[in-house]
mmCIF file of C-alpha atoms in Angstrom:
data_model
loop_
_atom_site.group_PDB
_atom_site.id
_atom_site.type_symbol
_atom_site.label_atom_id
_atom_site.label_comp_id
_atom_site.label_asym_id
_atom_site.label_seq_id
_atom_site.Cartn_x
_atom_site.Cartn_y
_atom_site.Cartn_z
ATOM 1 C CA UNK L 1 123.563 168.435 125.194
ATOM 2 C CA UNK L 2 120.317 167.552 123.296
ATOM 3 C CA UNK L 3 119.531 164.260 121.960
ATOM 4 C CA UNK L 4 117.776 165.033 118.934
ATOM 5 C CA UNK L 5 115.575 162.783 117.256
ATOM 6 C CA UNK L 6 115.916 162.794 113.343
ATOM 7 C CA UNK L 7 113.514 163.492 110.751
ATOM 8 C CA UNK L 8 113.802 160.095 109.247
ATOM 9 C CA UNK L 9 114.067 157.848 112.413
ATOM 10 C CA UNK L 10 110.492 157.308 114.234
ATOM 11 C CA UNK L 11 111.241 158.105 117.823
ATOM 12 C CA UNK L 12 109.978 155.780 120.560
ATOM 13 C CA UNK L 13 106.218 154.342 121.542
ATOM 14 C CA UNK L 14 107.783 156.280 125.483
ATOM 15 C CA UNK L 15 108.571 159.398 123.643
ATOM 16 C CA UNK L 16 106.442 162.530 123.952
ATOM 17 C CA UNK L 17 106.905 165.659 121.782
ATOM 18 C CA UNK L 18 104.990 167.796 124.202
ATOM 19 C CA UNK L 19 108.184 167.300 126.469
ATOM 20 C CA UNK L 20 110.851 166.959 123.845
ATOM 21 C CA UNK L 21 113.812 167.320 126.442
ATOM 22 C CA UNK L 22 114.229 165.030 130.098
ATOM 23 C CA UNK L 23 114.371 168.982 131.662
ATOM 24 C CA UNK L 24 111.067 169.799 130.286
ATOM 25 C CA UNK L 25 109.800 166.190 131.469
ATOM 26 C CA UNK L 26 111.804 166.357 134.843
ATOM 27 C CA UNK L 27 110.464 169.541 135.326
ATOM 28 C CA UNK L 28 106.617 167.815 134.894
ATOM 29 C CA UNK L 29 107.694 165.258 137.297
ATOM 30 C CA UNK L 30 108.203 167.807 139.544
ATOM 31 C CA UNK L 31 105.210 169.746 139.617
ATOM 32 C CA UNK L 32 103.428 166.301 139.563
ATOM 33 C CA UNK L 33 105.003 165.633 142.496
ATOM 34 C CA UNK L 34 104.645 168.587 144.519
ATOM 35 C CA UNK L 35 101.003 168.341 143.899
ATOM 36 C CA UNK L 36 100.875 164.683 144.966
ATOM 37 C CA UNK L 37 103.068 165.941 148.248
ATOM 38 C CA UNK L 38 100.061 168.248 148.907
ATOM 39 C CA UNK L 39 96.996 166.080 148.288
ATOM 40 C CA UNK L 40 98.117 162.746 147.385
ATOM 41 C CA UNK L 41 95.502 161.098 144.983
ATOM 42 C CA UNK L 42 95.834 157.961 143.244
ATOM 43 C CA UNK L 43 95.470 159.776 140.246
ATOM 44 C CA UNK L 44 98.632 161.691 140.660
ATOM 45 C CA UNK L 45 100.784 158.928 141.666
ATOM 46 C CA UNK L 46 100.020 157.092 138.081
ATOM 47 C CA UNK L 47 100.480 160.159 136.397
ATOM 48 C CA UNK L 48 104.106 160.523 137.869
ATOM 49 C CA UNK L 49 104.309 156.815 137.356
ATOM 50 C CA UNK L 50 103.563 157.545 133.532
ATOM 51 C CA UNK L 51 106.149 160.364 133.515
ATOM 52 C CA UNK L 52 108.577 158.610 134.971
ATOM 53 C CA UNK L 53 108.498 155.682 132.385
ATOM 54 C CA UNK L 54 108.404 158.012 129.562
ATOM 55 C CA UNK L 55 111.571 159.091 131.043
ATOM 56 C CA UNK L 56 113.254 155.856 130.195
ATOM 57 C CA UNK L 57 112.781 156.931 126.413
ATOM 58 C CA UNK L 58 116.049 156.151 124.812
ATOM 59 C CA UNK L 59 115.658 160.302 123.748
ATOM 60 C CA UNK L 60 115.674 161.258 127.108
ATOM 61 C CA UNK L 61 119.002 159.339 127.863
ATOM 62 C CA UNK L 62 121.030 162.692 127.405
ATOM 63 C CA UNK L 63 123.337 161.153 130.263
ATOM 64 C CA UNK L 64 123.896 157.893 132.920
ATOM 65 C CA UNK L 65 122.736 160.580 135.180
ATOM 66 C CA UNK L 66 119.389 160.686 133.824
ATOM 67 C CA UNK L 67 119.195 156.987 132.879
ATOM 68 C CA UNK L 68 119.866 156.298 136.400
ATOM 69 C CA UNK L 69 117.163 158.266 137.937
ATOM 70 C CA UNK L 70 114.806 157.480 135.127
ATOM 71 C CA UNK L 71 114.832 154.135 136.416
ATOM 72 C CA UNK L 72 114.609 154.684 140.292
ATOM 73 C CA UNK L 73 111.548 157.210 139.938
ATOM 74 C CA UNK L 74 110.030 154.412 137.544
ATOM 75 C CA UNK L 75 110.518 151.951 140.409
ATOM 76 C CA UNK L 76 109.638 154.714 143.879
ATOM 77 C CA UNK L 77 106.282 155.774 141.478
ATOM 78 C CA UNK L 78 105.318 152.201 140.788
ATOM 79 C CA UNK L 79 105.427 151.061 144.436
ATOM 80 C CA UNK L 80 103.549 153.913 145.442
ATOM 81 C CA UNK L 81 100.524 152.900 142.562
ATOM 82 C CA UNK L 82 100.784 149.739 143.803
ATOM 83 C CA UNK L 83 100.229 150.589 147.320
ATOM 84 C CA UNK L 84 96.571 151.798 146.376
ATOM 85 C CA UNK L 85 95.670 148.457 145.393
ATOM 86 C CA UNK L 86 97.344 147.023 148.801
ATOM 87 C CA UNK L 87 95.375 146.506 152.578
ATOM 88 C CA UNK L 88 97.963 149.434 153.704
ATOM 89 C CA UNK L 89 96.090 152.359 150.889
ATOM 90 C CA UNK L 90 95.398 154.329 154.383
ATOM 91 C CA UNK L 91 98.411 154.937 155.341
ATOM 92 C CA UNK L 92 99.515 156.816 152.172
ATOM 93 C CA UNK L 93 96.449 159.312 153.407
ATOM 94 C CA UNK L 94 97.778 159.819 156.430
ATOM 95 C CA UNK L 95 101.697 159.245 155.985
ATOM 96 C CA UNK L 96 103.208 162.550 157.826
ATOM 97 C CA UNK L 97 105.307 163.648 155.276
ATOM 98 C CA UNK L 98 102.673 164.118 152.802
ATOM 99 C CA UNK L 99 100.920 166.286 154.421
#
């Protein structure tokens, strides 16, 4: 089930009508994602890390399910920005999984 957002009520500031359902912005994530797993790039990670947070749009919250992992992909995307700006940035170019 669809949350839809009325004509009269001014959806949210996190909101984007380009992905006007959590599957059409999971789905982003994903692709996002898959690229980052293949060439990780700073650029990609705050990208996801954007997704991710317009994920927490109260529109998206279609169930606890999705509220849920809104919230961790907001927090596994932001320590992975954050890890750019750390001493450790190499290792995210040469972590074995991600490549």
């Amino acid at each position: 089930m669809q949350k839809q957002v009325s004509a009269l009520q001014t959806p949210s500031e996190l909101f984007d009508p380009e992905l006007p359902t959590a599957k059409e912005l999971m789905a982003a994530i994903c692709c996002v994602a898959t690229q980052y797993a293949l060439k990780p790039t700073q650029e990609l990670a705050i990208l996801a890390s954007d997704l991710a947070k317009k994920l927490t749009a109260p529109e998206y919250a279609e169930t606890k399910l999705i509220e849920d992992i809104a919230e961790r992909l907001v927090k596994q995307w932001e320590r992975i920005v954050s890890e750019y700006g750390s001493d450790d940035s190499w290792m995210l170019e040469t972590h074995g999984t991600l490549q």
